[in-house]
CSV table of C-alpha atoms in Angstrom, one decimal:
chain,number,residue,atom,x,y,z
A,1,UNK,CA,-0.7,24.1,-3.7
A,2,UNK,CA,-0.2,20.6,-2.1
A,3,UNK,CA,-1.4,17.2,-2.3
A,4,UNK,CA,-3.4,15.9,0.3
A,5,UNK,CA,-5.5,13.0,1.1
A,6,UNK,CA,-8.6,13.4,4.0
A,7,UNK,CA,-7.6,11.1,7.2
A,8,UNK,CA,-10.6,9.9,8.9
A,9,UNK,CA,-11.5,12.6,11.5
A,10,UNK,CA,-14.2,11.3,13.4
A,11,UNK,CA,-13.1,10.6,16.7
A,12,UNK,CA,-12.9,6.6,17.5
A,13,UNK,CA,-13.3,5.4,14.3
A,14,UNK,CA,-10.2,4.2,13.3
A,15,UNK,CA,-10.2,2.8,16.9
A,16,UNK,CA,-13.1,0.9,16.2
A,17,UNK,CA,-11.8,-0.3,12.5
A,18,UNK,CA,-8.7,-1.7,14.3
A,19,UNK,CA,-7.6,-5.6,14.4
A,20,UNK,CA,-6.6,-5.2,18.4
A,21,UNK,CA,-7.5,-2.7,21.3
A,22,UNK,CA,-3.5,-1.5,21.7
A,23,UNK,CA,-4.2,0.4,18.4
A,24,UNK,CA,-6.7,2.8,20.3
A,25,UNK,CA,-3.8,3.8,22.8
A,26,UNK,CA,-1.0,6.5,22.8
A,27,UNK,CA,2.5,5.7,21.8
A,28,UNK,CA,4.7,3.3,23.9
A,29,UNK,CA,7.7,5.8,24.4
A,30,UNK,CA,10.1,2.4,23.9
A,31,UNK,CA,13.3,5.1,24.4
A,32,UNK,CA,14.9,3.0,27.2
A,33,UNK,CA,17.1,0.7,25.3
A,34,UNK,CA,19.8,3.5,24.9
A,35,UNK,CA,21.6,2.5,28.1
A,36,UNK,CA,24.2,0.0,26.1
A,37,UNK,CA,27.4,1.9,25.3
A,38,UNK,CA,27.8,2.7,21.3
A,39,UNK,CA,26.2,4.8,19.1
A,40,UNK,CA,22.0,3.4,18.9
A,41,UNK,CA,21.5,1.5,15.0
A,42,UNK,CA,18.3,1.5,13.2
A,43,UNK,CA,16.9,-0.9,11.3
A,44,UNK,CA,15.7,0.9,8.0
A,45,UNK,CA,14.2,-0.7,4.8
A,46,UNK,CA,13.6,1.3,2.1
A,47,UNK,CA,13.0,0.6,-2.2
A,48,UNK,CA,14.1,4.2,-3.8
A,49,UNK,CA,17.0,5.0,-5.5
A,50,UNK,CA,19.5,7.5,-3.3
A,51,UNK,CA,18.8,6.5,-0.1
A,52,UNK,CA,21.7,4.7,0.5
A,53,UNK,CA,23.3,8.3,-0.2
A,54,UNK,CA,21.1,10.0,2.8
A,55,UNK,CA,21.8,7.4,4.4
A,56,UNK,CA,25.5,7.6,4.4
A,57,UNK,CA,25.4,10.8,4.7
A,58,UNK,CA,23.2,10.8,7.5
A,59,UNK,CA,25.4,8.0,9.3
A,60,UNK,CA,28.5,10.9,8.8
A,61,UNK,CA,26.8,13.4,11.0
A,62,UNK,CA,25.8,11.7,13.6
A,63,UNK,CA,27.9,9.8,15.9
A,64,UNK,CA,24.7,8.8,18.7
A,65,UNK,CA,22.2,7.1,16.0
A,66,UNK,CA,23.3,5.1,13.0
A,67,UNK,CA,21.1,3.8,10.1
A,68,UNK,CA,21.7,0.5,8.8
A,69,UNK,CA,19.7,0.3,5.5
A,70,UNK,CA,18.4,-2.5,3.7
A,71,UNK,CA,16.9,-1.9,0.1
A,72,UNK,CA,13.8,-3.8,-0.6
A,73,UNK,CA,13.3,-4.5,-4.5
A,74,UNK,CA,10.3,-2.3,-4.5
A,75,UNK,CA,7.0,-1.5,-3.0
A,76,UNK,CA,4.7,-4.5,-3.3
A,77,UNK,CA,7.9,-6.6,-1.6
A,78,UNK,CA,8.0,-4.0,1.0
A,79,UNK,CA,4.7,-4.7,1.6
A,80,UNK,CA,5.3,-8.5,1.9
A,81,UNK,CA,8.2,-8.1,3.5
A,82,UNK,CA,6.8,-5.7,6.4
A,83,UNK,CA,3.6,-7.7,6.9
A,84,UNK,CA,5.8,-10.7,7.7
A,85,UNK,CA,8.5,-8.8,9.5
A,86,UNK,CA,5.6,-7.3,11.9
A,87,UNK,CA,3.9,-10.9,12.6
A,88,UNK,CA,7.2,-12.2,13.8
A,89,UNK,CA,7.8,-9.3,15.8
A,90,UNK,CA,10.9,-7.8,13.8
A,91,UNK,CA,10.2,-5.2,11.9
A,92,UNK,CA,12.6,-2.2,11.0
A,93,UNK,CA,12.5,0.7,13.2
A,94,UNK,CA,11.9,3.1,9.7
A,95,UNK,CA,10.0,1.7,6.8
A,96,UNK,CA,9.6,3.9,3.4
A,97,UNK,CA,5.8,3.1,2.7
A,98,UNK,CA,3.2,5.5,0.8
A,99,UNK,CA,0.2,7.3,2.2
A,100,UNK,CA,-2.6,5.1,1.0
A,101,UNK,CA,-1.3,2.5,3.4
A,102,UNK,CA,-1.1,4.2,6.4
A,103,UNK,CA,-4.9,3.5,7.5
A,104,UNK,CA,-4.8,0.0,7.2
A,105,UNK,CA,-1.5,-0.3,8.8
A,106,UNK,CA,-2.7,1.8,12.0
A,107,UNK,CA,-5.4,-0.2,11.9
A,108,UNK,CA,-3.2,-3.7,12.8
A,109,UNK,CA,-1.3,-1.8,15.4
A,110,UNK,CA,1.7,-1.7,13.5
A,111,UNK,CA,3.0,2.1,13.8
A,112,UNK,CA,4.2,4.5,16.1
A,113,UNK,CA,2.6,7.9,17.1
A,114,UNK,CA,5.5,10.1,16.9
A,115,UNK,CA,3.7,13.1,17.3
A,116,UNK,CA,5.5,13.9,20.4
A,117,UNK,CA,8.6,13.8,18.3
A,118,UNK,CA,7.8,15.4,15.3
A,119,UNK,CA,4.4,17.6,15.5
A,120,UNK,CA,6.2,20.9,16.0
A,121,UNK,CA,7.9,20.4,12.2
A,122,UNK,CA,4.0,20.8,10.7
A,123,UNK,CA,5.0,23.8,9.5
A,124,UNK,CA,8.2,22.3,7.6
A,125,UNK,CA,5.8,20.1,5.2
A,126,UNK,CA,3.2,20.9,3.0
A,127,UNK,CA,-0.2,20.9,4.0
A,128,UNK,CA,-1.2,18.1,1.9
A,129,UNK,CA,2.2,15.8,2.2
A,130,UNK,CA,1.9,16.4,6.2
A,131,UNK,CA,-1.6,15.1,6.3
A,132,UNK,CA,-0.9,11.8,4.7
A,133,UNK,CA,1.3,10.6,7.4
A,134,UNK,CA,-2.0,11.0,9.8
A,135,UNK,CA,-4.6,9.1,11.4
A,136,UNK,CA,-7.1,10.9,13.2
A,137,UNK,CA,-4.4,14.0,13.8
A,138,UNK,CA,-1.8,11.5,15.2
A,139,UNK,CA,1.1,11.3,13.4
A,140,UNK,CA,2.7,8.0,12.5
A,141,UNK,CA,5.9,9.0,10.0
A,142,UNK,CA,6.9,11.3,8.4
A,143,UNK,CA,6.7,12.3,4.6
A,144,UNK,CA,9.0,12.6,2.2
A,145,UNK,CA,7.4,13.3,-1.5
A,146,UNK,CA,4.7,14.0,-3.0
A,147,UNK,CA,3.7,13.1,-6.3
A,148,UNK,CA,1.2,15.1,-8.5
A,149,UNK,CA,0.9,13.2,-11.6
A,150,UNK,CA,0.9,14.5,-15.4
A,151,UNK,CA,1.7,13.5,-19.1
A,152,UNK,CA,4.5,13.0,-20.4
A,153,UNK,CA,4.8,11.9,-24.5
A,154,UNK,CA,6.7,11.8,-27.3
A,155,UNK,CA,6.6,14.8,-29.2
A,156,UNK,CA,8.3,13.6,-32.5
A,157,UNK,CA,5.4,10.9,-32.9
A,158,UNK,CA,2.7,13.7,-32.0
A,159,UNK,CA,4.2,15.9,-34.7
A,160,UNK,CA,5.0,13.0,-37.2
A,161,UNK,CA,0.9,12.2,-37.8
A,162,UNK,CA,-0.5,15.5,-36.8
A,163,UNK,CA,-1.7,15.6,-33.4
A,164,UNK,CA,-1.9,18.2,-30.8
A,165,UNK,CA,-1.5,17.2,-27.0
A,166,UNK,CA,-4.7,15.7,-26.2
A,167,UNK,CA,-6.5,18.0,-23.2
A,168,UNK,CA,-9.8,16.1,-22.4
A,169,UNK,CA,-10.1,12.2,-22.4
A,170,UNK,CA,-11.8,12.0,-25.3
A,171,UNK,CA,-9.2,13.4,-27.4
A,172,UNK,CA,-7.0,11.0,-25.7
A,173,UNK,CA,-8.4,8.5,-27.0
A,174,UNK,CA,-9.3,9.6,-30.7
A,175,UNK,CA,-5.3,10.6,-31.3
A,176,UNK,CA,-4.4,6.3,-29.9
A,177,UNK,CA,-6.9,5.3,-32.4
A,178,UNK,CA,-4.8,6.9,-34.9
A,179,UNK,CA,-1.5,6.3,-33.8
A,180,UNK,CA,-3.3,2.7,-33.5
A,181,UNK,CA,-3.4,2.3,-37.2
A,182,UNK,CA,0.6,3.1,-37.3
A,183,UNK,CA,0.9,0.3,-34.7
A,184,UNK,CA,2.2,2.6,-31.5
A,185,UNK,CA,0.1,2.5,-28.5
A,186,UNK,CA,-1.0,5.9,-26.5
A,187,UNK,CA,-0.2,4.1,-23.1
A,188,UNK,CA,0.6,1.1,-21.4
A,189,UNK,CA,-1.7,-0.8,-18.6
A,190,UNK,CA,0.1,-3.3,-16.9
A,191,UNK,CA,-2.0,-6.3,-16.4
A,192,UNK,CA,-0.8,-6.1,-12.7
A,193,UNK,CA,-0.8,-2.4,-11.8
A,194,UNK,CA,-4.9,-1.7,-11.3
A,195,UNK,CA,-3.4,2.1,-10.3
A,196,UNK,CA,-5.1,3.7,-13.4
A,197,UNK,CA,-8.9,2.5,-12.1
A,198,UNK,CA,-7.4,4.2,-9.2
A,199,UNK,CA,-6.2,7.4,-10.0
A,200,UNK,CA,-9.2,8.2,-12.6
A,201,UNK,CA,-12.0,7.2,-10.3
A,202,UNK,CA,-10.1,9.8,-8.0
A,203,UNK,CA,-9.9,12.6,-10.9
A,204,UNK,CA,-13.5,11.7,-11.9
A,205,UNK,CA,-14.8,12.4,-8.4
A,206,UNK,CA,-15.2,8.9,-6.9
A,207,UNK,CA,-15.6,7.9,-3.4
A,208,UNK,CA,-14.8,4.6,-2.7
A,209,UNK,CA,-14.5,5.1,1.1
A,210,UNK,CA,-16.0,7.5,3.3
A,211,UNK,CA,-17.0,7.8,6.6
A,212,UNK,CA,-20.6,7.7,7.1
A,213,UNK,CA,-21.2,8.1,11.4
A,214,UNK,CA,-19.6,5.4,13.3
A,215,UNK,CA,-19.2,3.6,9.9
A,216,UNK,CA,-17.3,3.2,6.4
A,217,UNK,CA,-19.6,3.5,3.4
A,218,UNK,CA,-18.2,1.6,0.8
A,219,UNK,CA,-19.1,2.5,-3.2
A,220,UNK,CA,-17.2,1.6,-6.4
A,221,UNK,CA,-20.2,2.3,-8.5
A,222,UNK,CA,-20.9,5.6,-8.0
A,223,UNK,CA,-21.0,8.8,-10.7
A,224,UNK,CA,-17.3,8.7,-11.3
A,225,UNK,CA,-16.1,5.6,-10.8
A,226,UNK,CA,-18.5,4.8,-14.0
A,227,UNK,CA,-17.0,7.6,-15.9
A,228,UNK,CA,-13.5,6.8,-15.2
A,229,UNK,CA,-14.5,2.8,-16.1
A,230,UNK,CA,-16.0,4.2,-19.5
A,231,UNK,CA,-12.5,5.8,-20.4
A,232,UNK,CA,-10.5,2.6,-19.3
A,233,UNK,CA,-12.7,0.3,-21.4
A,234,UNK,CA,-12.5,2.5,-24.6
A,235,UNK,CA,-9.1,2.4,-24.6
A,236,UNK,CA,-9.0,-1.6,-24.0
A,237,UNK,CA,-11.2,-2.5,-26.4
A,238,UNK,CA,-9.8,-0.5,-29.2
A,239,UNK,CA,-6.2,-2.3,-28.1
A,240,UNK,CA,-5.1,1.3,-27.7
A,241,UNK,CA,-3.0,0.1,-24.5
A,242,UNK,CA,0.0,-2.2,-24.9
A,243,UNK,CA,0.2,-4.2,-22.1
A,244,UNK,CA,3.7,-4.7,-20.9
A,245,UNK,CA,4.4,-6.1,-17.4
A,246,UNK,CA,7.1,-4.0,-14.8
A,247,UNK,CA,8.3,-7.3,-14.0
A,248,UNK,CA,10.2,-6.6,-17.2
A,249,UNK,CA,11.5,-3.2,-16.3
A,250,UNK,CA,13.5,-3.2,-19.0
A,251,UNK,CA,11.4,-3.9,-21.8
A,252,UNK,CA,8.8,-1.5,-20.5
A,253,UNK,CA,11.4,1.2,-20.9
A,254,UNK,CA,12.9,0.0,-24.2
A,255,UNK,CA,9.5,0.3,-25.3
A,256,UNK,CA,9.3,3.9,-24.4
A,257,UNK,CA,12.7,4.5,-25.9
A,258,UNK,CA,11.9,2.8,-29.1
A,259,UNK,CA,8.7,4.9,-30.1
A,260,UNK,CA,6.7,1.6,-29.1
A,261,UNK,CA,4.4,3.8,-26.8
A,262,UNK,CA,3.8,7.1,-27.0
A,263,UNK,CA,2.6,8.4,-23.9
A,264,UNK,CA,2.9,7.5,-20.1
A,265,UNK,CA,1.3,9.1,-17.1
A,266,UNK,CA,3.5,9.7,-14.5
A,267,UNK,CA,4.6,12.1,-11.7
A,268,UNK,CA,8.5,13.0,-11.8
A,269,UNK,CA,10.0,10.2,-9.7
A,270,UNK,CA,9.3,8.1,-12.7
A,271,UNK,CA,11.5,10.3,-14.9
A,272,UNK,CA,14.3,8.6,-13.3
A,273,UNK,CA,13.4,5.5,-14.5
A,274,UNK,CA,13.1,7.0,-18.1
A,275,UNK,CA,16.7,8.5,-17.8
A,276,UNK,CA,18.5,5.8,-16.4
A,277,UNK,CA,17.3,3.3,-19.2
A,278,UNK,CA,16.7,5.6,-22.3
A,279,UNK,CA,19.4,5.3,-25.3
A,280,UNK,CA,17.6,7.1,-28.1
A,281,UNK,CA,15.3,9.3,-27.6
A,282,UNK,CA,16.3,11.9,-24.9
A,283,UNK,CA,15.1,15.4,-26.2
A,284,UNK,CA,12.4,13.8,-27.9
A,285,UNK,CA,9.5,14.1,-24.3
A,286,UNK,CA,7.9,17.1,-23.2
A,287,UNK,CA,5.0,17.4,-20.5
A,288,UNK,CA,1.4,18.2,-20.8
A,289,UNK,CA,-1.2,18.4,-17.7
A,290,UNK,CA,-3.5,15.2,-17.3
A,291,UNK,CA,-6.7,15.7,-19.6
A,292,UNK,CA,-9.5,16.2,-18.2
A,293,UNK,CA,-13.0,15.1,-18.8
A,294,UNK,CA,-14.7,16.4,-21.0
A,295,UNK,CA,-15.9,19.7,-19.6
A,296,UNK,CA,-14.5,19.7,-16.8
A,297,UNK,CA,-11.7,21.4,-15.2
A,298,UNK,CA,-7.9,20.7,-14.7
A,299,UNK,CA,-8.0,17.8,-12.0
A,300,UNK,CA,-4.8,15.7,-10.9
A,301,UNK,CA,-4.9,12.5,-8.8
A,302,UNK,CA,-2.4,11.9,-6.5
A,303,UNK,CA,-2.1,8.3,-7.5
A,304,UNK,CA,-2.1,5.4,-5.3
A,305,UNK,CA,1.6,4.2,-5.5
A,306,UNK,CA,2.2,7.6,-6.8
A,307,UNK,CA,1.4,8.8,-3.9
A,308,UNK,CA,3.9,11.1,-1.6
A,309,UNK,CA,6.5,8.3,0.8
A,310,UNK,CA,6.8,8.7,3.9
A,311,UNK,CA,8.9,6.9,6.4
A,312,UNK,CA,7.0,5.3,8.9
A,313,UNK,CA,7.7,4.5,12.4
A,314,UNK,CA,7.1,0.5,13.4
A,315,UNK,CA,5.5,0.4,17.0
A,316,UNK,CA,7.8,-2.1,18.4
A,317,UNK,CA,10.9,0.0,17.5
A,318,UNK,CA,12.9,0.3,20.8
A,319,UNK,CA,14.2,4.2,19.9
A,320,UNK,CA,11.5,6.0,18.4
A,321,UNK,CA,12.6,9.1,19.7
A,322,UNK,CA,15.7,8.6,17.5
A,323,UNK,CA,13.8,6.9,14.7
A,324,UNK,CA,10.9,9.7,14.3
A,325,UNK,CA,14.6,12.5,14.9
A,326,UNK,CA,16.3,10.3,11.9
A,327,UNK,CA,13.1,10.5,9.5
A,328,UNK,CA,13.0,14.3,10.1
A,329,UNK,CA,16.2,14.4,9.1
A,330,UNK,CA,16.2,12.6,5.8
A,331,UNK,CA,13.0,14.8,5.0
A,332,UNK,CA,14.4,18.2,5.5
A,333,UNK,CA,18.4,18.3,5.4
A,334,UNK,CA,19.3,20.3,2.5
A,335,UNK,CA,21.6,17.8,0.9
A,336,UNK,CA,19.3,15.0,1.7
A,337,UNK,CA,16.3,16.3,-0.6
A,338,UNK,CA,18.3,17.3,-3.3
A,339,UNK,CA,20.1,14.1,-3.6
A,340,UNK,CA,16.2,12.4,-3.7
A,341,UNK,CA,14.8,15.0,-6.0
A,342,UNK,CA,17.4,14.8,-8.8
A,343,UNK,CA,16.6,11.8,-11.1
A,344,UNK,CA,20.0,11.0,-11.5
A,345,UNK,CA,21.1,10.7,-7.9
A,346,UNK,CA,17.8,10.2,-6.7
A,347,UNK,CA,14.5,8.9,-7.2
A,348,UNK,CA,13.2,12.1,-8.6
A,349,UNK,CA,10.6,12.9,-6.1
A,350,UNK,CA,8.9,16.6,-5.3
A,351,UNK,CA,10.0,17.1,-2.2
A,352,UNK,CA,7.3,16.8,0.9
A,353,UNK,CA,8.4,20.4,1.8
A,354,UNK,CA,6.3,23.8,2.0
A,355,UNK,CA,8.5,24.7,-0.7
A,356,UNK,CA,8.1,21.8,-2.8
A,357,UNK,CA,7.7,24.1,-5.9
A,358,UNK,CA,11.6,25.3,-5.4
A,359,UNK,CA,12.7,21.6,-6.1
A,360,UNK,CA,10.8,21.2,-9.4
A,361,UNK,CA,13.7,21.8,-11.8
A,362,UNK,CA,15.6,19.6,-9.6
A,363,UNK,CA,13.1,17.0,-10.0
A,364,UNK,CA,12.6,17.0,-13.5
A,365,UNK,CA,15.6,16.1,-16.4
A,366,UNK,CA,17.3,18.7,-19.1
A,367,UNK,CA,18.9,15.5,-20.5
A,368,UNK,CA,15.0,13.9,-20.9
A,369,UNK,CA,12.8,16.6,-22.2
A,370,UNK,CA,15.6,18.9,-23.9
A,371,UNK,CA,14.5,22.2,-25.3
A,372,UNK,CA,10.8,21.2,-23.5
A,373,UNK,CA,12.9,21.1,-20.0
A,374,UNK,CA,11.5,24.8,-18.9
A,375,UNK,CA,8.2,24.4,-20.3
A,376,UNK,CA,7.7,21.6,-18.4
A,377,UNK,CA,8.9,23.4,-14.8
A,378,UNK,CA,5.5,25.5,-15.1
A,379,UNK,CA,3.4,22.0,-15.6
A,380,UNK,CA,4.6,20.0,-13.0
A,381,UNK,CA,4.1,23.3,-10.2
A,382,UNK,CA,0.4,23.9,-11.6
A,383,UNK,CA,0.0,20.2,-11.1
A,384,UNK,CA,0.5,20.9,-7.7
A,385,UNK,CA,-2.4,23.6,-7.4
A,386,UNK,CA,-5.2,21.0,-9.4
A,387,UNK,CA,-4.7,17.7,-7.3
A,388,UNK,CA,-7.1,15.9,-5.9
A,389,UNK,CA,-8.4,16.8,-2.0
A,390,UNK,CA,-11.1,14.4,-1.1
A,391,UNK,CA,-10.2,10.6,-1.2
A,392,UNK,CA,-10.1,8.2,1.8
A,393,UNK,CA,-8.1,5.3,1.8
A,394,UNK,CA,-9.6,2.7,3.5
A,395,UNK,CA,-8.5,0.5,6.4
A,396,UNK,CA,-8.2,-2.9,4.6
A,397,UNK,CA,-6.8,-0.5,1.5
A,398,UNK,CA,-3.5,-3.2,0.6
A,399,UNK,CA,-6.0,-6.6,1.1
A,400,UNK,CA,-8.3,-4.3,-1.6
A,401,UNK,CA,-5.9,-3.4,-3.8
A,402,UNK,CA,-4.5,-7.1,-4.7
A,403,UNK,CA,-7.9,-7.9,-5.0
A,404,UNK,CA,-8.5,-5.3,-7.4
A,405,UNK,CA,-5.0,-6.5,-9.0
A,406,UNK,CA,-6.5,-9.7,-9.9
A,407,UNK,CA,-9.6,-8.7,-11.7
A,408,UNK,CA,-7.4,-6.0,-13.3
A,409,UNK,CA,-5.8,-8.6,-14.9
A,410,UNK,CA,-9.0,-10.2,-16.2
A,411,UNK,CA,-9.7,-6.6,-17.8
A,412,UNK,CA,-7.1,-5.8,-19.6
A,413,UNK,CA,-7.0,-9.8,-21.0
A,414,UNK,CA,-10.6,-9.2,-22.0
A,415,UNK,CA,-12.1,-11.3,-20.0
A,416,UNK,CA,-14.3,-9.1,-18.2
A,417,UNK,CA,-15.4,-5.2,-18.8
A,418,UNK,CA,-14.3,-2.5,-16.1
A,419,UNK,CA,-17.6,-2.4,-14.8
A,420,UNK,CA,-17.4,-6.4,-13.9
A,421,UNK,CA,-14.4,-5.8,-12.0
A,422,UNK,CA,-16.3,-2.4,-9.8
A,423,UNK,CA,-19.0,-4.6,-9.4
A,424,UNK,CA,-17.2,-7.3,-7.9
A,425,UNK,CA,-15.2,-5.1,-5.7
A,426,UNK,CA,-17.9,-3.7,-4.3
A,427,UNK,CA,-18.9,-7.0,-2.9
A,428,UNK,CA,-16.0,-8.5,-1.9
A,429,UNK,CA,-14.6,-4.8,0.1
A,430,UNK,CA,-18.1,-5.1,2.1
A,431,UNK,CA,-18.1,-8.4,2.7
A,432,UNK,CA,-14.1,-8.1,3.6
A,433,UNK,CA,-14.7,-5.1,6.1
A,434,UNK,CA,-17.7,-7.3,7.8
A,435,UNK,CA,-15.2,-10.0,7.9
A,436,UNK,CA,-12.6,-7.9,10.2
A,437,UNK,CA,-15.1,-6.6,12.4
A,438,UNK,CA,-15.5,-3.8,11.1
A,439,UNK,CA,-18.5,-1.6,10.5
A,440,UNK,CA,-19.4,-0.9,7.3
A,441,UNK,CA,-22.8,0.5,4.6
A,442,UNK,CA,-22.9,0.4,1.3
């Protein structure tokens, strides 16, 4: 019952995907800088709500290693804001980052391997949490979430015309046609956030990376990608989608609130979201598994930014004894996780623990879903046992996904179909692997 993502396994490739030969090496211990007096300070960046809590708190109990937190707005600056950090050689010693990013960032010789540090806590994590923070069995961070994703909707709007809680996609989209005709959307696509494409390709069975020998094979066309495409373009060219933007945060959840949109797929750190902004309609949302297609068993994707965190490790930290020590910390101290898991003083993540189903009511809000909150304990933990085991993230996997962000765009504006934008990715991932080096088929 855990989420997990397959690491490429074959030895030397990710070696032979990387930007410089130092990635193909063992870990520069770097532990030496500790002979200044005073307690050793981290650098730490980090985007989620309650870590300035864990990090307090963590600061408290230890008197030899300090944090000294920075909050990054969210994860596409972290992103921007690493990337640069790392070329001018001043990166934070912890970084919060999710799991589809951990390839390509091994790949530019930007992490640690910690395993030395950390391998013995395997046992601590869920299988599937534990193996996103590896590349090729090395360990580069270490995780913090995970982040099975489900439904959640309004069910005064469902009752209101009629309609049950749609189990297969095609239902889906029949009950937005007529919730269409009242002028509420089913769901909202963000003209920036391509993570939909994502996370149904990965339900529907795609591949879009996989290791074929010594080389990636790259396909965006294949069986389920197309079926995942064909829901997507339904539901945009019936306008069953509003299309808000998260640069307005705000609106996006006033939306919500005001009966606007009727349904959102999300895993439970986005509950927070929902309870810190909501005014009207708390009591009012109740869960329902992802539907399936038609046909087809239960089957959650993990998500690409819904994927677990994890806090990396940057290479040129000088303590990553204490760093990798600090991130195991955060990830298993009793107080820690439950401060992250609650949705009011946390982000409302799942824990990355072997116990992660022991945090679900923790994770999920009373105030929220109201007489639906227990219902709602047995979705998210069977959410757990249907998620998604066989996607690769690929090594240029944050270049990709702003590419795919700007066709996205284009799709949901109407000025090119879903299978435009797979078709052009397809091309451009190639021809961008080729460009690095890298050996690729397709």
């Amino acid at each position: 019952m855990s989420v997990r993502f397959r690491r490429p396994a074959l030895a030397g490739v990710v070696c032979a995907l990387a930007l410089t030969v130092s990635a193909c090496g063992g870990s520069d211990s770097g532990d030496d800088a500790s002979g200044s007096s005073g307690p050793v300070t981290l650098p730490y960046w980090g985007w989620a709500n309650g870590q300035e809590a864990v990090v307090k708190a963590f600061n408290a109990s230890h008197k030899d290693v300090q944090l000294k937190y920075t909050k990054v707005t969210d994860q596409l600056t972290m992103q921007k804001n690493l990337a640069n950090a790392l070329k001018a050689g001043d990166a934070p010693c912890l970084a919060q980052n999710t799991a589809e990013f951990v390839t390509t960032l091994v790949s530019q010789d930007a992490l640690a391997d910690i395993t030395e540090y950390v391998g013995s806590s395997e046992d601590k994590f869920n299988a599937g949490a534990w193996a996103g923070a590896q590349v090729q069995g090395k360990v580069y961070g270490v995780p913090t979430s995970s982040a099975p994703q489900f439904t959640i909707y309004r069910t005064d709007i469902f009752q209101k015309y009629g309609l049950k809680t749609p189990a297969t996609w095609d239902e889906f989209i029949a009950a937005g046609k007529v919730l269409k005709k009242h002028d509420i959307e089913i769901t909202n696509y963000a003209g920036e956030d391509p993570s939909t494409l994502v996370v149904l390709s990965m339900q529907a069975g795609a591949h879009w990376y996989a290791i074929d020998g010594n080389a990636w094979k790259i396909d965006f066309q294949d069986a389920g990608s197309l079926k995942a495409a064909k829901v997507i373009q339904d539901i945009v060219d019936n306008d069953l989608n509003s299309k808000l933007s998260f640069a307005d945060y705000a609106a996006v959840q006033r939306n919500y609130d005001e009966g606007g949109t009727a349904t959102r797929s999300i895993s439970t750190w986005q509950m927070a979201g929902m309870v810190q902004n909501f005014t009207k309609s708390f009591g009012d949302w109740a869960l329902s598994p992802w539907p399936t297609f038609t046909g087809e068993a239960a089957k959650t994707p993990a998500g690409t930014n819904l994927t677990g965190n994890l806090n990396l490790v940057t290479k040129d930290c000088a303590n990553k004894k204490q760093a990798a020590e600090a991130a195991l910390w955060m990830s298993t101290n009793t107080g820690a996780v439950k401060t992250m898991a609650s949705p009011t003083t946390g982000n409302g993540v799942l824990p990355a623990l072997a116990d992660s189903q022991s945090y679900v009511g923790e994770a999920i809000s009373d105030k929220l879903l109201g007489s639906n909150y227990e219902p709602a304990k047995k979705i998210v933990t069977d959410s757990l046992g249907t998620v998604t085991t066989d996607w690769t993230f690929g090594p240029d996997w944050t270049a990709m996904y702003t590419e795919l962000a700007s066709g996205w765009a284009k799709v949901i504006n109407k000025e090119q179909k879903v299978t435009d934008l797979l078709a052009h990715m397809q091309e451009w991932t190639v021809d961008d692997l080729k460009s690095r080096g890298i050996s690729v088929k397709s």
